[in-house]
Amino acid sequence: MIQSKITLPDELQRFNPVTVIGAGTIGVSWTALFLAYGLTVRVNDPRPDVKEVVLNGIDQIKPTLKALGLPTEGLTNRLEIEPDLDRALQGAAVIQENGPERLEFKHELFSKIEKVVSKETLLLSSSSGIPSSEIAKGMKNPERLLIGHPFNPPHLVPLVEVVPGEHTKDQAVQDAITFYRALGKEPMVLEKEIPGFVANRLQSALFREAVNLVLEGVVSMEDLDRIVTNSIGLRWAVGGPFLTFHLGGGKGGLPAFLQHLGPNLQNGWKNLGNPNLDEANVQTLSNHAMNSYGNVPIEQLEKSRDQKQLSVLKMLKDQQSSR
Ligand SMILES: NC(=O)c1ccc[n+]([C@@H]2O[C@H](COP(=O)([O-])OP(=O)(O)OC[C@H]3O[C@@H](n4cnc5c(N)ncnc54)[C@H](O)[C@@H]3O)[C@@H](O)[C@H]2O)c1
């Protein structure tokens, strides 16, 4: 492999090379970010068009990497596509797994992985909701397995939820934090394992009510999205739900807010919807989505999302020193 000019930062030396397993939405995004930070990346995915998918994906992500101030020249010089799992794992310092979200799949995969890699290899799964203790069942050496759950797209959104399992050693947690921080991410360690972790549970609670409101005909899908981006979406980019309501309580902060509005809030929880994602509702939601967004190619929507997201991130970075 020819080395490109990008130099690997000192803090990433011991995490090189990385094997990315699964080259879908998340795997390709991680791959592009890892390469931009100077890591050598081996990608493993059985899909026949894997090379095309990865190369096209990286090309599409390059403008965002550039806007983040990262190098984009010669990225693929350190990229290898290796369809054979055992060969893809040889010598890996880190595994970032992004295969299908099925427990049996991840279970079987990590049992195979531990037979090939060294005991020092950091084993990270991007799973959006499966605790690593579940994945680790039956593994002989689960001490270095944990969840490193990104938010889509990982090359851009800062959060990575770091979720150790019952057998994960502290050192592996520390290594995951160091690894993700060196990649410009904001790793957050959860104190307890819970299916869906934190960000997705919150997202899911809001999505449940969003689905309910659209199915009940209260608001169109597009208008609901606009309501969110013009209110809570804006707010939550600068302060989470607790800080928001701390400020909603005036001088008395959250205690005053809960005293004043808590009972009504709790009463309202009883009226929240509990929609079914059955065939008919999925069809209705799909029709709404196609009517609202179907006339714009996904790549264009992704590009527009990334540009706006970059502006928000840049603005927040500029404001970082003030609280
Ligand atoms: N899409 C998201 O928004 C998102 C966000 C965070 C985390 N995740 C998690 O990331 C993981 C991947 O999600 P995705 O959205 O990228 O899925 P995806 O369907 O886009 O990609 C999955 C990839 O895994 C590949 N694959 C299938 N069998 C494989 C095998 N045996 N070995 C290696 N690769 C195999 C598929 O060919 C496919 O390319 C999941 O665990 C998901 O929960 C997804």
Short mmCIF file of C-alpha atoms and ligand atoms in Angstrom, two decimals:
data_model
loop_
_atom_site.label_atom_id
_atom_site.label_comp_id
_atom_site.label_asym_id
_atom_site.label_seq_id
_atom_site.Cartn_x
_atom_site.Cartn_y
_atom_site.Cartn_z
CA MET A 1 0.00 0.00 0.00
CA ILE A 2 1.33 3.46 -0.91
CA GLN A 3 1.37 5.88 2.02
CA SER A 4 -0.24 9.25 1.44
CA LYS A 5 1.09 12.53 2.85
CA ILE A 6 -1.41 12.71 5.72
CA THR A 7 0.47 12.04 8.96
CA LEU A 8 -1.16 9.96 11.64
CA PRO A 9 -1.50 11.94 14.90
CA ASP A 10 0.52 10.53 17.85
CA GLU A 11 -2.61 9.70 19.85
CA LEU A 12 -3.88 7.50 16.99
CA GLN A 13 -0.63 5.55 16.42
CA ARG A 14 -1.63 2.67 18.71
CA PHE A 15 -5.09 2.43 17.08
CA ASN A 16 -3.73 1.77 13.60
CA PRO A 17 -4.82 -0.08 11.46
CA VAL A 18 -8.62 -0.21 11.75
CA THR A 19 -10.92 -2.84 10.29
CA VAL A 20 -14.39 -1.61 9.36
CA ILE A 21 -16.95 -4.41 9.13
CA GLY A 22 -20.11 -3.59 7.13
CA ALA A 23 -19.92 -0.88 4.49
CA GLY A 24 -23.42 0.57 4.55
CA THR A 25 -24.48 4.06 5.62
CA ILE A 26 -22.48 4.00 8.86
CA GLY A 27 -19.49 1.91 7.79
CA VAL A 28 -18.68 4.12 4.79
CA SER A 29 -18.95 7.27 6.87
CA TRP A 30 -16.61 5.91 9.57
CA THR A 31 -14.21 4.73 6.84
CA ALA A 32 -13.99 8.22 5.32
CA LEU A 33 -13.38 9.81 8.72
CA PHE A 34 -10.74 7.26 9.75
CA LEU A 35 -8.89 7.75 6.46
CA ALA A 36 -9.02 11.54 6.79
CA TYR A 37 -7.28 11.25 10.17
CA GLY A 38 -4.48 9.21 8.63
CA LEU A 39 -5.51 5.73 9.73
CA THR A 40 -5.10 2.71 7.48
CA VAL A 41 -8.50 1.11 6.94
CA ARG A 42 -9.48 -2.36 5.81
CA VAL A 43 -13.15 -2.74 4.88
CA ASN A 44 -14.97 -6.06 5.02
CA ASP A 45 -18.45 -6.54 3.52
CA PRO A 46 -19.73 -9.47 1.42
CA ARG A 47 -21.80 -7.29 -0.94
CA PRO A 48 -20.54 -7.71 -4.51
CA ASP A 49 -20.53 -3.95 -5.21
CA VAL A 50 -18.60 -3.11 -2.02
CA LYS A 51 -15.70 -1.37 -3.78
CA GLU A 52 -17.99 0.89 -5.79
CA VAL A 53 -20.15 1.68 -2.74
CA VAL A 54 -17.15 2.60 -0.59
CA LEU A 55 -15.36 4.68 -3.25
CA ASN A 56 -18.53 6.55 -4.28
CA GLY A 57 -19.44 7.09 -0.64
CA ILE A 58 -16.01 8.54 0.17
CA ASP A 59 -16.23 10.85 -2.86
CA GLN A 60 -19.59 12.11 -1.66
CA ILE A 61 -18.30 12.71 1.88
CA LYS A 62 -15.10 14.53 0.80
CA PRO A 63 -16.60 18.07 0.64
CA THR A 64 -17.81 17.70 4.23
CA LEU A 65 -14.41 16.45 5.39
CA LYS A 66 -12.82 19.42 3.67
CA ALA A 67 -15.25 21.80 5.34
CA LEU A 68 -14.28 20.22 8.68
CA GLY A 69 -10.68 21.18 7.89
CA LEU A 70 -9.60 17.61 7.21
CA PRO A 71 -7.36 16.50 4.32
CA THR A 72 -9.03 14.76 1.39
CA GLU A 73 -6.09 14.05 -0.93
CA GLY A 74 -4.91 10.48 -1.32
CA LEU A 75 -7.41 9.09 1.20
CA THR A 76 -7.87 5.81 -0.63
CA ASN A 77 -4.11 5.11 -0.68
CA ARG A 78 -4.57 3.69 2.81
CA LEU A 79 -7.83 1.88 2.01
CA GLU A 80 -8.09 -1.83 1.38
CA ILE A 81 -11.27 -3.73 0.54
CA GLU A 82 -10.98 -7.25 1.90
CA PRO A 83 -13.99 -9.54 1.43
CA ASP A 84 -12.39 -12.35 3.44
CA LEU A 85 -13.14 -11.75 7.14
CA ASP A 86 -10.07 -13.52 8.56
CA ARG A 87 -7.72 -11.60 6.26
CA ALA A 88 -9.52 -8.32 7.01
CA LEU A 89 -8.94 -8.86 10.73
CA GLN A 90 -5.21 -9.65 10.55
CA GLY A 91 -3.19 -7.19 12.63
CA ALA A 92 -6.14 -4.87 13.36
CA ALA A 93 -5.72 -2.56 16.36
CA VAL A 94 -9.39 -1.54 16.26
CA ILE A 95 -12.53 -3.13 14.82
CA GLN A 96 -15.50 -0.84 14.16
CA GLU A 97 -18.46 -3.10 13.36
CA ASN A 98 -21.40 -1.75 11.34
CA GLY A 99 -23.21 -4.83 10.07
CA PRO A 100 -26.96 -5.51 10.21
CA GLU A 101 -28.74 -4.63 13.47
CA ARG A 102 -29.48 -8.23 14.47
CA LEU A 103 -28.34 -9.78 17.73
CA GLU A 104 -27.61 -13.21 16.17
CA PHE A 105 -25.50 -11.58 13.47
CA LYS A 106 -23.37 -9.55 15.89
CA HIS A 107 -23.17 -12.44 18.32
CA GLU A 108 -21.82 -14.84 15.73
CA LEU A 109 -19.54 -12.22 14.15
CA PHE A 110 -17.77 -11.24 17.37
CA SER A 111 -17.33 -14.91 18.32
CA LYS A 112 -15.49 -15.33 15.00
CA ILE A 113 -13.55 -12.09 15.44
CA GLU A 114 -12.11 -12.97 18.84
CA LYS A 115 -10.60 -16.15 17.39
CA VAL A 116 -8.49 -14.12 14.95
CA VAL A 117 -7.57 -10.80 16.55
CA SER A 118 -5.10 -10.14 19.35
CA LYS A 119 -6.34 -9.71 22.92
CA GLU A 120 -5.25 -6.07 22.65
CA THR A 121 -7.60 -5.28 19.75
CA LEU A 122 -10.33 -2.82 20.65
CA LEU A 123 -13.70 -4.25 19.57
CA LEU A 124 -16.29 -1.55 18.90
CA SER A 125 -19.83 -2.05 17.64
CA SER A 126 -21.87 0.80 16.12
CA SER A 127 -25.10 -0.92 17.19
CA SER A 128 -27.90 1.59 17.74
CA GLY A 129 -29.51 -0.34 20.51
CA ILE A 130 -28.13 -3.80 21.33
CA PRO A 131 -26.14 -3.84 24.60
CA SER A 132 -22.66 -5.32 24.23
CA SER A 133 -23.31 -7.74 27.13
CA GLU A 134 -25.86 -9.39 24.82
CA ILE A 135 -23.43 -9.46 21.91
CA ALA A 136 -20.67 -10.82 24.16
CA LYS A 137 -22.63 -13.87 25.38
CA GLY A 138 -20.56 -16.93 24.61
CA MET A 139 -17.38 -14.94 23.90
CA LYS A 140 -14.21 -16.07 25.68
CA ASN A 141 -12.62 -12.60 25.83
CA PRO A 142 -15.30 -9.90 26.01
CA GLU A 143 -13.06 -7.53 28.01
CA ARG A 144 -12.32 -5.27 25.05
CA LEU A 145 -15.79 -5.33 23.46
CA LEU A 146 -18.06 -2.32 23.87
CA ILE A 147 -20.51 -0.15 22.00
CA GLY A 148 -19.28 2.92 20.13
CA HIS A 149 -22.62 4.15 18.86
CA PRO A 150 -22.37 7.11 16.48
CA PHE A 151 -25.12 9.38 15.26
CA ASN A 152 -25.64 9.45 11.52
CA PRO A 153 -23.49 10.58 9.76
CA PRO A 154 -20.53 9.67 12.02
CA HIS A 155 -18.08 11.74 9.95
CA LEU A 156 -20.03 14.85 10.92
CA VAL A 157 -22.16 14.50 14.07
CA PRO A 158 -19.95 14.73 17.20
CA LEU A 159 -21.69 12.29 19.58
CA VAL A 160 -20.48 8.72 20.10
CA GLU A 161 -22.23 6.83 22.89
CA VAL A 162 -19.66 4.63 24.59
CA VAL A 163 -21.47 1.79 26.36
CA PRO A 164 -19.41 -0.82 28.19
CA GLY A 165 -20.87 -4.27 28.84
CA GLU A 166 -20.71 -6.19 32.11
CA HIS A 167 -17.33 -7.70 31.21
CA THR A 168 -15.75 -4.66 29.53
CA LYS A 169 -12.54 -3.59 31.27
CA ASP A 170 -12.08 0.07 32.26
CA GLN A 171 -8.97 0.25 30.10
CA ALA A 172 -11.05 -0.58 27.00
CA VAL A 173 -13.49 2.23 27.89
CA GLN A 174 -10.57 4.64 28.31
CA ASP A 175 -9.09 3.49 24.99
CA ALA A 176 -12.42 4.02 23.21
CA ILE A 177 -12.66 7.53 24.65
CA THR A 178 -9.09 8.33 23.54
CA PHE A 179 -9.72 6.88 20.08
CA TYR A 180 -12.95 8.81 19.43
CA ARG A 181 -11.62 12.07 20.92
CA ALA A 182 -8.58 11.86 18.66
CA LEU A 183 -11.05 11.67 15.76
CA GLY A 184 -12.72 14.91 16.84
CA LYS A 185 -15.75 13.15 18.35
CA GLU A 186 -17.56 13.78 21.66
CA PRO A 187 -17.64 10.36 23.34
CA MET A 188 -20.20 10.08 26.17
CA VAL A 189 -19.96 7.09 28.48
CA LEU A 190 -23.24 5.65 29.78
CA GLU A 191 -23.23 4.54 33.40
CA LYS A 192 -25.60 1.66 32.83
CA GLU A 193 -26.48 -0.56 29.85
CA ILE A 194 -29.99 -0.09 28.49
CA PRO A 195 -31.40 -1.18 25.10
CA GLY A 196 -31.48 1.78 22.68
CA PHE A 197 -28.97 3.70 24.84
CA VAL A 198 -29.81 7.38 25.44
CA ALA A 199 -29.91 9.40 22.22
CA ASN A 200 -32.03 6.85 20.34
CA ARG A 201 -34.45 6.38 23.25
CA LEU A 202 -35.01 10.14 23.29
CA GLN A 203 -35.31 10.27 19.52
CA SER A 204 -37.71 7.35 19.59
CA ALA A 205 -39.96 8.99 22.21
CA LEU A 206 -40.28 12.08 20.04
CA PHE A 207 -40.70 10.07 16.83
CA ARG A 208 -43.54 8.05 18.38
CA GLU A 209 -45.51 11.24 19.00
CA ALA A 210 -44.53 12.65 15.59
CA VAL A 211 -45.94 9.52 13.91
CA ASN A 212 -49.06 9.78 16.04
CA LEU A 213 -49.66 13.43 15.12
CA VAL A 214 -49.27 12.77 11.40
CA LEU A 215 -51.47 9.63 11.45
CA GLU A 216 -54.11 11.51 13.46
CA GLY A 217 -54.13 14.19 10.75
CA VAL A 218 -53.13 16.96 13.17
CA VAL A 219 -50.32 18.17 10.95
CA SER A 220 -48.62 17.20 7.68
CA MET A 221 -45.24 15.48 7.79
CA GLU A 222 -43.48 18.45 6.23
CA ASP A 223 -45.12 20.92 8.63
CA LEU A 224 -44.23 18.76 11.61
CA ASP A 225 -40.59 18.76 10.49
CA ARG A 226 -40.73 22.55 10.16
CA ILE A 227 -42.28 22.92 13.61
CA VAL A 228 -39.36 20.93 15.05
CA THR A 229 -36.58 22.73 13.17
CA ASN A 230 -38.06 26.13 14.11
CA SER A 231 -38.47 25.37 17.81
CA ILE A 232 -37.13 22.44 19.79
CA GLY A 233 -34.52 21.53 17.17
CA LEU A 234 -33.02 25.01 17.43
CA ARG A 235 -33.20 25.01 21.20
CA TRP A 236 -31.72 21.58 21.64
CA ALA A 237 -28.65 22.49 19.59
CA VAL A 238 -27.72 24.93 22.36
CA GLY A 239 -29.22 23.41 25.52
CA GLY A 240 -30.74 20.02 26.26
CA PRO A 241 -34.28 19.45 27.55
CA PHE A 242 -33.25 19.95 31.20
CA LEU A 243 -31.37 23.22 30.71
CA THR A 244 -34.25 24.39 28.49
CA PHE A 245 -36.80 23.82 31.25
CA HIS A 246 -34.41 25.15 33.91
CA LEU A 247 -34.66 28.39 31.96
CA GLY A 248 -38.42 27.87 31.52
CA GLY A 249 -38.79 28.17 35.31
CA GLY A 250 -37.65 31.80 35.41
CA LYS A 251 -35.49 32.80 38.39
CA GLY A 252 -36.54 29.63 40.23
CA GLY A 253 -35.09 27.36 37.54
CA LEU A 254 -36.13 23.73 37.11
CA PRO A 255 -37.55 23.41 40.67
CA ALA A 256 -39.98 26.27 39.95
CA PHE A 257 -40.77 24.89 36.50
CA LEU A 258 -41.66 21.47 37.90
CA GLN A 259 -43.74 23.00 40.71
CA HIS A 260 -45.66 25.19 38.32
CA LEU A 261 -46.05 23.05 35.19
CA GLY A 262 -45.11 19.56 36.40
CA PRO A 263 -48.67 18.39 37.19
CA ASN A 264 -49.96 19.47 33.76
CA LEU A 265 -46.98 17.90 32.09
CA GLN A 266 -47.62 14.60 33.81
CA ASN A 267 -51.32 14.75 32.95
CA GLY A 268 -50.41 15.32 29.31
CA TRP A 269 -48.24 12.18 29.24
CA LYS A 270 -51.47 10.14 29.49
CA ASN A 271 -52.66 11.66 26.20
CA LEU A 272 -49.56 10.92 24.18
CA GLY A 273 -50.11 8.59 21.26
CA ASN A 274 -49.07 4.98 20.96
CA PRO A 275 -49.28 4.37 17.21
CA ASN A 276 -48.72 1.03 15.50
CA LEU A 277 -46.21 0.66 12.75
CA ASP A 278 -48.43 -1.89 11.01
CA GLU A 279 -48.54 -2.34 7.24
CA ALA A 280 -51.29 0.22 6.66
CA ASN A 281 -49.64 2.91 8.78
CA VAL A 282 -46.23 2.26 7.23
CA GLN A 283 -47.85 2.70 3.82
CA THR A 284 -49.53 5.96 4.89
CA LEU A 285 -46.28 7.35 6.33
CA SER A 286 -44.34 6.25 3.24
CA ASN A 287 -46.85 8.05 0.97
CA HIS A 288 -46.56 11.22 3.07
CA ALA A 289 -42.74 11.05 2.90
CA MET A 290 -42.73 10.56 -0.86
CA ASN A 291 -45.18 13.44 -1.33
CA SER A 292 -43.11 15.73 0.87
CA TYR A 293 -39.56 14.75 -0.05
CA GLY A 294 -39.72 12.17 -2.87
CA ASN A 295 -39.08 14.67 -5.66
CA VAL A 296 -35.57 15.49 -4.39
CA PRO A 297 -32.80 12.86 -4.77
CA ILE A 298 -31.55 11.48 -1.44
CA GLU A 299 -27.95 12.55 -2.28
CA GLN A 300 -29.15 16.14 -2.62
CA LEU A 301 -31.06 16.00 0.67
CA GLU A 302 -27.95 14.53 2.36
CA LYS A 303 -25.76 17.28 0.93
CA SER A 304 -28.12 19.98 2.07
CA ARG A 305 -28.37 18.41 5.56
CA ASP A 306 -24.57 18.22 5.85
CA GLN A 307 -24.09 21.84 4.78
CA LYS A 308 -26.63 23.12 7.31
CA GLN A 309 -25.26 20.83 10.01
CA LEU A 310 -21.76 22.14 9.34
CA SER A 311 -22.95 25.74 9.74
CA VAL A 312 -24.58 24.92 13.08
CA LEU A 313 -21.47 23.11 14.30
CA LYS A 314 -19.24 25.98 13.23
CA MET A 315 -21.44 28.52 14.96
CA LEU A 316 -21.48 26.44 18.15
CA LYS A 317 -17.69 26.06 18.06
CA ASP A 318 -17.31 29.84 17.75
CA GLN A 319 -19.52 30.24 20.84
CA GLN A 320 -17.80 27.47 22.84
CA SER A 321 -16.07 29.75 25.32
CA SER A 322 -19.30 31.44 26.46
CA ARG A 323 -21.79 29.64 28.68
N1 LIG B 1 -28.30 4.20 9.91
C1 LIG B 1 -28.21 4.86 11.05
O1 LIG B 1 -28.75 5.97 11.20
C2 LIG B 1 -27.40 4.30 12.18
C3 LIG B 1 -26.91 5.19 13.15
C4 LIG B 1 -26.09 4.69 14.18
C5 LIG B 1 -25.79 3.33 14.25
N2 LIG B 1 -26.30 2.48 13.29
C6 LIG B 1 -25.94 1.06 13.42
O2 LIG B 1 -24.89 0.80 12.50
C7 LIG B 1 -25.00 -0.54 12.01
C8 LIG B 1 -25.10 -0.49 10.49
O3 LIG B 1 -26.23 0.26 10.12
P1 LIG B 1 -26.38 0.87 8.64
O4 LIG B 1 -27.51 1.83 8.70
O5 LIG B 1 -25.05 1.32 8.14
O6 LIG B 1 -26.85 -0.44 7.84
P2 LIG B 1 -26.74 -0.74 6.28
O7 LIG B 1 -27.82 -1.70 5.99
O8 LIG B 1 -26.66 0.54 5.51
O9 LIG B 1 -25.32 -1.48 6.17
C9 LIG B 1 -25.08 -2.74 6.68
C10 LIG B 1 -23.97 -3.35 5.86
O10 LIG B 1 -23.58 -4.60 6.46
C11 LIG B 1 -23.23 -5.45 5.40
N3 LIG B 1 -23.19 -6.83 5.84
C12 LIG B 1 -24.19 -7.77 5.79
N4 LIG B 1 -23.72 -8.95 6.23
C13 LIG B 1 -22.42 -8.77 6.54
C14 LIG B 1 -21.39 -9.61 7.01
N5 LIG B 1 -21.61 -10.91 7.27
N6 LIG B 1 -20.15 -9.10 7.21
C15 LIG B 1 -19.90 -7.79 6.95
N7 LIG B 1 -20.84 -6.94 6.49
C16 LIG B 1 -22.07 -7.43 6.30
C17 LIG B 1 -24.27 -5.17 4.33
O11 LIG B 1 -23.84 -5.65 3.05
C18 LIG B 1 -24.38 -3.67 4.41
O12 LIG B 1 -23.49 -3.03 3.50
C19 LIG B 1 -26.24 -1.14 12.68
O13 LIG B 1 -25.84 -1.87 13.80
C20 LIG B 1 -27.04 0.09 13.07
O14 LIG B 1 -27.87 -0.14 14.18
C21 LIG B 1 -27.08 2.93 12.26
#
